[in-house]
XYZ file of C-alpha atoms in Angstrom:
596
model
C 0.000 0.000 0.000
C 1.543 3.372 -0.816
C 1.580 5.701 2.267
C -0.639 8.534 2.171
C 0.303 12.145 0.620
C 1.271 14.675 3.494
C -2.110 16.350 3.240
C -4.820 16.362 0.776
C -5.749 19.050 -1.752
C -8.691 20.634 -1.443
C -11.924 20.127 -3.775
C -12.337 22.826 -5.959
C -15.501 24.724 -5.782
C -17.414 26.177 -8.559
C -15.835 25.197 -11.488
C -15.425 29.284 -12.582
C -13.285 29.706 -9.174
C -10.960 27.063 -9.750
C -9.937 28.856 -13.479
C -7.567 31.554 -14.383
C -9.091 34.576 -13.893
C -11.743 35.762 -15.924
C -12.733 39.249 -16.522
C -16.074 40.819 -15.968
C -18.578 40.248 -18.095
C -17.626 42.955 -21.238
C -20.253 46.360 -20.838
C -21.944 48.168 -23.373
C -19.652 51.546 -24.460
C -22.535 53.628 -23.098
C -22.719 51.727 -19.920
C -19.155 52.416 -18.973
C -19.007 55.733 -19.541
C -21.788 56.450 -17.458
C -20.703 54.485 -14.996
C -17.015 56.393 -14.984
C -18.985 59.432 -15.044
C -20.606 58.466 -11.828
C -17.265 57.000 -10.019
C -15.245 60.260 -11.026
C -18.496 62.220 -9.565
C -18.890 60.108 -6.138
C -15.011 59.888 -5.801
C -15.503 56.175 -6.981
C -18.437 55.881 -3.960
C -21.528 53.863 -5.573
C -24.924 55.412 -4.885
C -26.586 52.172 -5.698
C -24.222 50.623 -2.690
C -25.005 53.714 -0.291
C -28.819 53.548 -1.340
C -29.237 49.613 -0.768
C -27.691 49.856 2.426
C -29.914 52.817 3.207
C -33.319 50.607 2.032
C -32.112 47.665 3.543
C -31.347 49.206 7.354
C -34.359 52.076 6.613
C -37.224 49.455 5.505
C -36.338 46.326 8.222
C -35.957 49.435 10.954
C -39.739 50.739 9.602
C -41.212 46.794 10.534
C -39.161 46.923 13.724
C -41.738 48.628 16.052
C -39.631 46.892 19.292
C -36.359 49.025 17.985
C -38.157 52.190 17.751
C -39.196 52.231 20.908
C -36.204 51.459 22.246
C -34.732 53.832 20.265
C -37.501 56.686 21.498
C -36.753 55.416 25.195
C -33.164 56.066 24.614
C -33.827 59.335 23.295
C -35.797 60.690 26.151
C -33.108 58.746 28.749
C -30.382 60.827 27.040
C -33.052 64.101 27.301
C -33.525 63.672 31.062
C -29.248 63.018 31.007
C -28.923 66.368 29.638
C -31.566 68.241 31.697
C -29.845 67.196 34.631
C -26.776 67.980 33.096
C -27.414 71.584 32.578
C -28.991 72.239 35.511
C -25.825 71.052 37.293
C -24.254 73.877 35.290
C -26.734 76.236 36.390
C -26.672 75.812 40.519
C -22.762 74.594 40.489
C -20.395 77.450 42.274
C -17.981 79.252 39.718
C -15.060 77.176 38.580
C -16.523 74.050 39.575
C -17.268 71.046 37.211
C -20.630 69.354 37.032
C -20.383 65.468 36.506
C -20.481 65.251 32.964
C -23.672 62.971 31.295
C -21.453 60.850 28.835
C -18.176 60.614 28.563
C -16.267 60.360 24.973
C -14.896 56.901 23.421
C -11.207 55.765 24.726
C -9.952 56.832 20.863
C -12.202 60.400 20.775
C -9.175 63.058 21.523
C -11.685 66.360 20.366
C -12.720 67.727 23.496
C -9.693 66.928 25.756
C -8.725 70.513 26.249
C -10.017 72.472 29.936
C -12.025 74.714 27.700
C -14.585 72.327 26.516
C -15.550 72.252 30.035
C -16.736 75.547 30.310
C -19.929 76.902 29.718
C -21.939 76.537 27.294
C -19.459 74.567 25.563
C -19.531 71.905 27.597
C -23.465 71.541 27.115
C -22.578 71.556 22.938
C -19.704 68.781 23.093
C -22.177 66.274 25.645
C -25.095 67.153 23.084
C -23.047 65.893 20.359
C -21.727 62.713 22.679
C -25.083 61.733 23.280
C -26.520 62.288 19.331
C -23.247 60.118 18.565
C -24.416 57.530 21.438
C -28.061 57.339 19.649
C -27.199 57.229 16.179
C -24.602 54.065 17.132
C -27.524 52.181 18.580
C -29.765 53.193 15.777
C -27.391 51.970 13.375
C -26.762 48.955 14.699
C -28.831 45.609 16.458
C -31.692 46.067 13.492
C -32.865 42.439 12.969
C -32.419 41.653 9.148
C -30.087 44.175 8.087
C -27.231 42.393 6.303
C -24.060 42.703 8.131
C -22.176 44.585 5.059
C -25.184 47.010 5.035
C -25.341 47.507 8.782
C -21.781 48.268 8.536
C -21.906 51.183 5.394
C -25.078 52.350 7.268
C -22.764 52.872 10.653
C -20.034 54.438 8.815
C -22.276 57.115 6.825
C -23.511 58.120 10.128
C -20.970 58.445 11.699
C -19.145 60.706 9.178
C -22.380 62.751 9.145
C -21.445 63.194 12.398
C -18.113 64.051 12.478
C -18.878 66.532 9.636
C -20.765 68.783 11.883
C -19.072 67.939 15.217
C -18.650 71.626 17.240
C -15.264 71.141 17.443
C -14.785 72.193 13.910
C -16.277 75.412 13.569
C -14.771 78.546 14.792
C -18.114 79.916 16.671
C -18.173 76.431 18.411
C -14.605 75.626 19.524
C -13.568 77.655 22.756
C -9.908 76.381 21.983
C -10.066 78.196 18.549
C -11.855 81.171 20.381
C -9.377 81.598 22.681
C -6.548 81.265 20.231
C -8.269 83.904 17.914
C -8.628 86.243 20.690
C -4.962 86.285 21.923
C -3.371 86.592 18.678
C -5.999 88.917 17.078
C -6.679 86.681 14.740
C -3.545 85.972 13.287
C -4.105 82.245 13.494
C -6.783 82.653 11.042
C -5.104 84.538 8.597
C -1.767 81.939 9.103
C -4.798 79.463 8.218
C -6.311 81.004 5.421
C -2.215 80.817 3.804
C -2.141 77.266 4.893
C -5.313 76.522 2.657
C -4.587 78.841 -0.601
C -1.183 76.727 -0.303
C -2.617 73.688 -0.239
C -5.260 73.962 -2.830
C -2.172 75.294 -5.362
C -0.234 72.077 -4.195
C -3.245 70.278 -4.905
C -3.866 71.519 -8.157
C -0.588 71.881 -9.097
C 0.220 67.880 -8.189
C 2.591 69.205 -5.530
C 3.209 67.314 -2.259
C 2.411 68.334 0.735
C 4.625 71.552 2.306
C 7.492 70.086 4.065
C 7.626 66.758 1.992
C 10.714 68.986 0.249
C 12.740 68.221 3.687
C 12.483 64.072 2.494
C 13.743 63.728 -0.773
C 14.472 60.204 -2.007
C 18.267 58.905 -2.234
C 19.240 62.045 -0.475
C 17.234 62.338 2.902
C 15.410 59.126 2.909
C 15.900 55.647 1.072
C 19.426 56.074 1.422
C 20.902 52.922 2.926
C 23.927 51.666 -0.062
C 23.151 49.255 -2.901
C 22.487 48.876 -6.572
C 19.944 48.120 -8.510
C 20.582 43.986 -10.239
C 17.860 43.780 -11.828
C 14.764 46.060 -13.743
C 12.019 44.781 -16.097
C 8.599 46.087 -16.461
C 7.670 45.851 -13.477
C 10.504 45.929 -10.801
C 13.728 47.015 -10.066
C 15.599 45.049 -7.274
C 17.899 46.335 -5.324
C 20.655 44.124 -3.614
C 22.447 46.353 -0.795
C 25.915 46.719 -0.359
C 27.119 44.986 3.127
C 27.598 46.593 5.957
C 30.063 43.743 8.218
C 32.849 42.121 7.574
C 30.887 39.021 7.145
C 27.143 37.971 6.420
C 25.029 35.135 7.765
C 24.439 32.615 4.381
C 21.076 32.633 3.389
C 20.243 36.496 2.384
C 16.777 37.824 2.792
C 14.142 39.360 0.176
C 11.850 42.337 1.371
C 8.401 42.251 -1.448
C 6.865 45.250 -0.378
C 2.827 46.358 -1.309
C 2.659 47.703 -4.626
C 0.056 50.300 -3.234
C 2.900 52.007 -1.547
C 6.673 52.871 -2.380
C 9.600 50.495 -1.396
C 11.121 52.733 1.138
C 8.730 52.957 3.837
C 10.972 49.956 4.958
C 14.340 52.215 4.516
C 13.553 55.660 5.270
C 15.306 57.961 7.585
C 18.785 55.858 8.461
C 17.703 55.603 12.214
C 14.627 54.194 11.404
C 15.312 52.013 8.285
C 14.927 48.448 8.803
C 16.632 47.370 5.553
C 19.708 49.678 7.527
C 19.081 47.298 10.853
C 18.887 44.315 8.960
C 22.091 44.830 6.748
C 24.091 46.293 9.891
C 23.650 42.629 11.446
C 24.861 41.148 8.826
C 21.870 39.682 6.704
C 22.519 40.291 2.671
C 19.205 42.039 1.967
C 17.610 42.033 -1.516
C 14.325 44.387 -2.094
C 12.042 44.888 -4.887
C 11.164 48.330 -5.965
C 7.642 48.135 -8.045
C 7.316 50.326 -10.849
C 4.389 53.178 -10.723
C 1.925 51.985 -13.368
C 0.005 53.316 -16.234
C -1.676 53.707 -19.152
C 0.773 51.110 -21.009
C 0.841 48.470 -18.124
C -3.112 48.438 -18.014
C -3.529 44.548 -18.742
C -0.819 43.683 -16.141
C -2.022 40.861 -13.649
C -1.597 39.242 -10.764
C -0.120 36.563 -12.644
C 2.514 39.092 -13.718
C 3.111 40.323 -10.171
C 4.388 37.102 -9.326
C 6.308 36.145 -12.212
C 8.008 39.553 -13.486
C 7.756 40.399 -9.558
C 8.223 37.933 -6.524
C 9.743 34.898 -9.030
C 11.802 37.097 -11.509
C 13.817 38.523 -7.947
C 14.242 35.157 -6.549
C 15.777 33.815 -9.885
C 18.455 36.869 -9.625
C 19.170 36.358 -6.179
C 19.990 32.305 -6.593
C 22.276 33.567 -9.484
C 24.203 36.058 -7.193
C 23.701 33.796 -3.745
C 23.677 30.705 -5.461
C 22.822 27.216 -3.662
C 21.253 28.805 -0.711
C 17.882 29.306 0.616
C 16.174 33.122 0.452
C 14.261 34.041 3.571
C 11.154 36.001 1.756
C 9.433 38.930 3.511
C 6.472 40.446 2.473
C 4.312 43.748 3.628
C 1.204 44.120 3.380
C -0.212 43.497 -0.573
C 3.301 41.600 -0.931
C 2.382 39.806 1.864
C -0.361 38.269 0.163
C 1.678 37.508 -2.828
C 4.199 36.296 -1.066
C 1.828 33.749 0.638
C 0.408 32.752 -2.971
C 3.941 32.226 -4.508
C 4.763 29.958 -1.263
C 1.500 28.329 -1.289
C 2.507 27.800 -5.652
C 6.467 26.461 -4.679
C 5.198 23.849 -1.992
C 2.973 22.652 -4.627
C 5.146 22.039 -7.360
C 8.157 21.157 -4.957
C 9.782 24.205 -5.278
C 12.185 24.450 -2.013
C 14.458 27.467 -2.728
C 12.758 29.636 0.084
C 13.972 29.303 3.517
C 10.980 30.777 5.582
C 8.502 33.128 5.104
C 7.737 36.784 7.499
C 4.441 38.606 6.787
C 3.898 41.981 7.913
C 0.203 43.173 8.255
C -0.622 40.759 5.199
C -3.640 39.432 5.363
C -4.396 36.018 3.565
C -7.846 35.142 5.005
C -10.042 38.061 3.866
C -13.641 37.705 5.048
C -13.345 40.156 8.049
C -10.608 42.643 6.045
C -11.852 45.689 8.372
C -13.300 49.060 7.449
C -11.915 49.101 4.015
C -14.643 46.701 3.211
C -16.937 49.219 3.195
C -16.061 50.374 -0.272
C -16.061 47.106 -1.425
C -19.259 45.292 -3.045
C -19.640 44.259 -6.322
C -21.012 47.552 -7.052
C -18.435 49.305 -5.663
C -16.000 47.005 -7.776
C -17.713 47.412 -11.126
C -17.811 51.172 -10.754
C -14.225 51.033 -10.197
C -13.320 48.784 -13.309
C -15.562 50.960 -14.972
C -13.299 54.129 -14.562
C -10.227 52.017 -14.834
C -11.530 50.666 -17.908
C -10.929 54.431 -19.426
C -8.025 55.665 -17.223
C -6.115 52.086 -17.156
C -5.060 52.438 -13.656
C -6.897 53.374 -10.384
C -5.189 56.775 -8.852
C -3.040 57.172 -5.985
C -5.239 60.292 -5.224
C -8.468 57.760 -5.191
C -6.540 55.157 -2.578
C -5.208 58.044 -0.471
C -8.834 59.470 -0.339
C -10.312 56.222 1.077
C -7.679 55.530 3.472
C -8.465 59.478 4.947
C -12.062 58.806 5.026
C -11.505 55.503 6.671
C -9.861 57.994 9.773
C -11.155 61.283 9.322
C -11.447 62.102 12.670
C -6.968 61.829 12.675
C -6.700 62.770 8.611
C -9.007 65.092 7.949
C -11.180 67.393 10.589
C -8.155 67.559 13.092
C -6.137 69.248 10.054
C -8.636 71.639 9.191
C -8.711 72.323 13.121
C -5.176 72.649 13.579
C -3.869 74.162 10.309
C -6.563 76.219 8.769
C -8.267 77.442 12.090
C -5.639 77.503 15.100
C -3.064 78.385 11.639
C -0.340 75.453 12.968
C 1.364 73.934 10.809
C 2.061 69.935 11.763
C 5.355 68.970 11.649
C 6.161 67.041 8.421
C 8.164 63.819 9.105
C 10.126 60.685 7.325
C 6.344 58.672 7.353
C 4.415 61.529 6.668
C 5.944 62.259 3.550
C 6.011 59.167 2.031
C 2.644 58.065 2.887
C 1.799 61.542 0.603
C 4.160 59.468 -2.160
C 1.764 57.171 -3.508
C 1.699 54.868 -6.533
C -1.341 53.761 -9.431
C -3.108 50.321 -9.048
C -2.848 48.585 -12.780
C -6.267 48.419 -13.886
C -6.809 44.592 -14.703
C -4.710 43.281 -11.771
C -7.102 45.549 -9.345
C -9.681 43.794 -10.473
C -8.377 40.893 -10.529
C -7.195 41.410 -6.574
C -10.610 42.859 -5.586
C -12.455 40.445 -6.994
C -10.769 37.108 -6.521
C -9.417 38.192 -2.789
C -11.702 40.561 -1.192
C -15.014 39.265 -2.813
C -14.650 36.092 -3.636
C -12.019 34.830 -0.641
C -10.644 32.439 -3.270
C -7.158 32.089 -1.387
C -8.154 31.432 2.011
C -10.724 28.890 0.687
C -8.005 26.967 -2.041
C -9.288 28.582 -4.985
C -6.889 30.860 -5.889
C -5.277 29.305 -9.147
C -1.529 30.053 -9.888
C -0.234 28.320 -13.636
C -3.596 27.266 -14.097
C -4.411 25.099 -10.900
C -5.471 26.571 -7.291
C -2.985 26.902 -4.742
C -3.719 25.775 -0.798
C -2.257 27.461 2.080
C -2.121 24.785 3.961
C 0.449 22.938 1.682
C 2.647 25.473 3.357
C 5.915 23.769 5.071
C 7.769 27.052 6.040
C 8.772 28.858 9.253
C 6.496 31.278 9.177
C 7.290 34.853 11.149
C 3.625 36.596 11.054
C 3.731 40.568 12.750
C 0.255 42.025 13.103
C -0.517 45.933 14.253
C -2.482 46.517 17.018
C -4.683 49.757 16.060
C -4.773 48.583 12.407
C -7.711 49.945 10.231
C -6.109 48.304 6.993
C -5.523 44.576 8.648
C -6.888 44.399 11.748
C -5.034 41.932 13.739
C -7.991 39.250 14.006
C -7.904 38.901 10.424
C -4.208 38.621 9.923
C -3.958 36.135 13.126
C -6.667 33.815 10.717
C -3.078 32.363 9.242
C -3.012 29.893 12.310
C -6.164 27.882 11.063
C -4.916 28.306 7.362
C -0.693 27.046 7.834
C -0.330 23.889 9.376
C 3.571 25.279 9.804
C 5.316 26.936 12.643
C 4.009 30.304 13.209
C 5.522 33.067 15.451
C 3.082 35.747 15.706
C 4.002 39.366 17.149
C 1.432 41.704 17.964
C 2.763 45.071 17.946
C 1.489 48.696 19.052
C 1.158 51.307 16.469
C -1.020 50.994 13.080
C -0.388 49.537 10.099
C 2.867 51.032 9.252
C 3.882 53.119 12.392
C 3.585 49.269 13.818
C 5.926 48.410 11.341
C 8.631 51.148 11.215
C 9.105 50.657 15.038
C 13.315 51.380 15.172
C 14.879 50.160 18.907
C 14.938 53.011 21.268
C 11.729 54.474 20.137
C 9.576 55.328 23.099
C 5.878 53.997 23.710
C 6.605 51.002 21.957
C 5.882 47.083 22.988
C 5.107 43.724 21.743
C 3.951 40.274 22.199
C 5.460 37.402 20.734
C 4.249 33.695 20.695
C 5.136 30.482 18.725
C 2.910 28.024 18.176
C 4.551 24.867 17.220
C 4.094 23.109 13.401
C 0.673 20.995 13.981
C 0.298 22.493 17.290
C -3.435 23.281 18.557
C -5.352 26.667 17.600
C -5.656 28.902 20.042
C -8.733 31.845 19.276
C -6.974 35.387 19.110
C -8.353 36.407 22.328
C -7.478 34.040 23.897
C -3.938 34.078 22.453
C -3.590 37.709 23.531
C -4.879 37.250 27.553
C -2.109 34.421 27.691
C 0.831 36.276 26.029
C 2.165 38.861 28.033
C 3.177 41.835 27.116
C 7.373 43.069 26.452
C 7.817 46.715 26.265
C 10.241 48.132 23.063
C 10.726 47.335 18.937
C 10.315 43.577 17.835
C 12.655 44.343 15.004
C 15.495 42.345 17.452
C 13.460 39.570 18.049
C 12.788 39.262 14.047
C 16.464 39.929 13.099
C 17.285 36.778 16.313
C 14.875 34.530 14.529
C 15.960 34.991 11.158
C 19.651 34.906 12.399
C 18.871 30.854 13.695
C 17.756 30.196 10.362
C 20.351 32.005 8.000
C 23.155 29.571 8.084
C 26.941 30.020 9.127
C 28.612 33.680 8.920
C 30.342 34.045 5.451
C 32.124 36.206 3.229
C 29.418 38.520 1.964
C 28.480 38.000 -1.794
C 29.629 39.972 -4.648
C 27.029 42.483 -5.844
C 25.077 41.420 -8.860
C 26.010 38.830 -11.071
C 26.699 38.023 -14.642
C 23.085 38.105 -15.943
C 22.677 40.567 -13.120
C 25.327 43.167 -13.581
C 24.953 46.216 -11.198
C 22.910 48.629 -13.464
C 21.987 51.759 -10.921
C 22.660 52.516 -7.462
C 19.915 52.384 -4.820
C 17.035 53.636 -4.537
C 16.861 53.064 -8.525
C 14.955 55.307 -11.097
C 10.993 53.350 -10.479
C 10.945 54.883 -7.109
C 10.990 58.550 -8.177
C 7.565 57.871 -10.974
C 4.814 60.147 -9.748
């Protein structure tokens, strides 16, 4: 009797999952250019999605008499709250403090200042607490109401909300007040510059003032290499040593394609490529090229071979006969997970383990960005793509700020265009300004076959024609998560530990989904937790995982650059630069890097 295979493969599902992608169904010319002609209108928002969601909460809320009245008996509670409240004010002795009715959530920073606790503008910032406290119940607990709908429903509201919270008006903030009054307005007029600036920066396809003080290759990305390789799609940059010797097995950073290369080597105190190559690991990074109009019909399938597989061929030419240690962030992540997932399949064993950094590879809980996902969402997207061949940086960088408005948006108008103060540009600040296109087919392709359909979690995602299964998996896996992250919430990324059958040490991490990540030694406020859960070993539900793990205050970077270090082989000489089908044709950062 032959002995059983390791594990089995899946059963494919629908037989249209299990296929190399297909496009959406072609649209009539008329069609689409409506349809762009709505996206480019709605800043790619659907008004079908908004107005379902609106029917769906609206019309099961209209046959739920229980939830009105519960939602009327809240309203008068809070009434009676506020009553009492204010008469507090009223009879309380000058200087003193009446118990306030509702406090603000943990996260809600607007009305920390003394003056909001003054008259009467303490009575408008509890006014606004409470219509925010009845507007989250109304929102939410409505029997029927499809979770996805609930959800769109919740967030609309809330930015209603946040729109007109007092804090951003001049007559309603006592902090502006008081700030207008001892300068004579001069903050306003330092605020009204600050704007007209903006808008010409806008307009003009400027960045934002103070990005000047980062330049790439002279202020940030500036850690020594070359660039080995550059196709259509990637440059890849091999960096120069920085020890006398190097452990064997180099590393390979595959960063998001949504983002530029250097977030992971900006400033040099808080580069990690820098950290990395200073302890002696022979780093290699791709640097993706900023698509568009001519690299349209570029695919996922391309991001893996002219990407992920076209680097790892060049590095076993210049490092040759040892095993690359792949890391991937975020998008690359994901990739990184397919191409592993593709290699263990086909008995590919050139990679040595894999780290993911707020990748997520399970993508039915993918957090608040799947709000602007639906299928309607999507087609009005491919719809505008379809005539611009790429998706904008300015349309990403606009959901991400609506996503945190509260930190992105309102609290800039607040502090720069009515208090007239400037924040501080820094190293992170200015490249998150630096953003890069989204090809238009593999968008689609990504949306669609990740977010919607969940055809890699579920062993559907195909890769040379046949679907790939996490759980063929066999590497060390090194998995870091971000604590407050709005892009891959932790719970989603920890999903990996019912998905890889492998050895998995997961870090949670404070910070968001790159501050997490760019998290130098030394840097204060920072702290971890680390856990390894042993190939095979039982799963253990996140919550679970994160009352038993304590907490260790400072970076993980150490602990990542330790593990990798056990798995790298013996110190050796370090490897020339390049090769002879890889000659050194640029030095680092490269020339894809600095595409707008």
């Amino acid at each position: 009797m032959n002995p059983p295979s390791k594990r089995a493969t899946p059963p494919t599902h629908a037989g249209r999952f299990a296929e190399p992608f297909a496009p959406p169904p072609p649209r009539n010319p008329l069609d689409r250019r409506v349809h762009a002609a709505i996206a480019r209108a709605t800043a790619s928002v659907s008004p079908i999605a908004l107005l379902l969601a609106t029917v769906d909460w609206a019309g099961h809320l209209a046959v739920s008499p229980g939830k009105r009245m519960e939602l009327a008996d809240l309203g008068i509670a809070q009434m009676r709250r506020l009553l009492r409240y204010a008469q507090q004010l009223a009879i309380a002795p000058a200087g003193s403090a009446a118990h306030e009715c509702i406090e603000p959530p943990a996260q809600d920073r607007r009305f920390q200042a003394p003056e909001w606790h003054a008259w009467p503008f303490n009575l408008m910032h509890q006014s606004f607490l409470l219509g925010q406290e009845w507007w989250d119940a109304a929102t939410h607990g409505v029997a029927g109401v499809s979770r996805h709908h609930e959800q769109v429903v919740a967030f609309a509201a809330r930015q209603l909300l946040d729109m007109f919270s007092p804090g951003n008006f001049l007559p309603t903030n006592p902090v502006v007040l008081r700030q207008t009054l001892a300068s004579g307005g001069m903050n306003l007029a330092r605020g009204a510059v600050h704007a007209v600036e903006d808008f010409e920066r806008l307009v003009g396809g400027a960045p934002p003032a103070g990005a000047e003080d980062f330049v790439v290759g002279r202020d940030v990305a500036v850690t020594p290499g070359k660039v080995v390789l550059r196709n259509r799609l990637i440059e890849l940059i091999q960096y120069a040593p920085a020890t006398a010797d190097v452990y064997a097995e180099p590393v390979l950073i595959v960063p998001a394609w949504i983002m530029k290369y250097y977030i992971l080597d900006l400033s040099p105190h808080n580069s990690l490529v820098r950290y990395l190559v200073e302890r002696g690991h022979t780093v290699f990074c791709i640097s993706w090229k900023n698509p568009g109009t001519d690299e349209r019909e570029l695919d996922m399938d391309d991001y893996l071979q002219l990407g992920f597989f076209a680097a790892l061929d060049a590095i076993n030419a210049i490092v040759p006969g040892q095993k690359v240690h792949a890391t991937g962030y975020c998008l690359g992540g994901t990739l990184l997970a397919i191409a592993a997932a593709a290699m263990d399949r086909d008995g590919d064993a050139r990679l040595g383990s894999m780290t993911l950094f707020t990748a997520q590879t399970d993508f039915t809980e993918p957090g608040e960005l799947a709000l602007f996902i639906d299928d309607s969402e999507v087609s009005l997207l491919e719809a505008q793509m379809e005539e611009t061949g790429f998706l904008t940086a300015g349309q990403m960088a606009g959901a991400f700020q609506i996503l945190r408005s509260n930190d992105l948006l309102w609290s800039r108008v607040v502090g720069e265009y009515l208090m007239g103060e400037r924040t501080p540009m820094n190293d992170l600040m200015a490249w998150n300004a630096d953003a890069t296109r989204m090809p238009a087919r593999m968008h689609s392709q990504y949306l669609r076959r990740l977010f919607l359909n969940d055809d890699l979690s579920e062993g559907r995602y195909p890769v040379g024609g046949k679907p790939v299964a996490l759980s063929d998996i066999e590497l060390p896996v090194f998995c870091v998560a971000t604590l407050t992250d709005h892009v891959a919430p932790w719970r989603s990324v920890y999903k990996l530990h019912y998905l890889v059958p492998t050895e998995i040490s997961f870090v949670l991490t404070s910070g968001g989904h790159n501050a997490g990540i760019v998290s130098e030694p030394g840097r204060p406020r920072r702290s971890f937790r680390m856990h390894t859960r042993p190939a095979g070993g039982n799963y253990v539900p996140p919550d679970d995982w994160l009352e038993r793990t304590p907490e260790q205050e400072g970076s993980w970077w150490p602990a990542w650059s330790d593990w990798l270090a056990t798995r790298s082989g013996a110190r050796v000489a370090p490897p020339a630069i390049g090769a002879p089908d890889y000659p050194a044709l640029d030095d680092a950062p490269g020339c894809y890097v600095h595409e707008k």
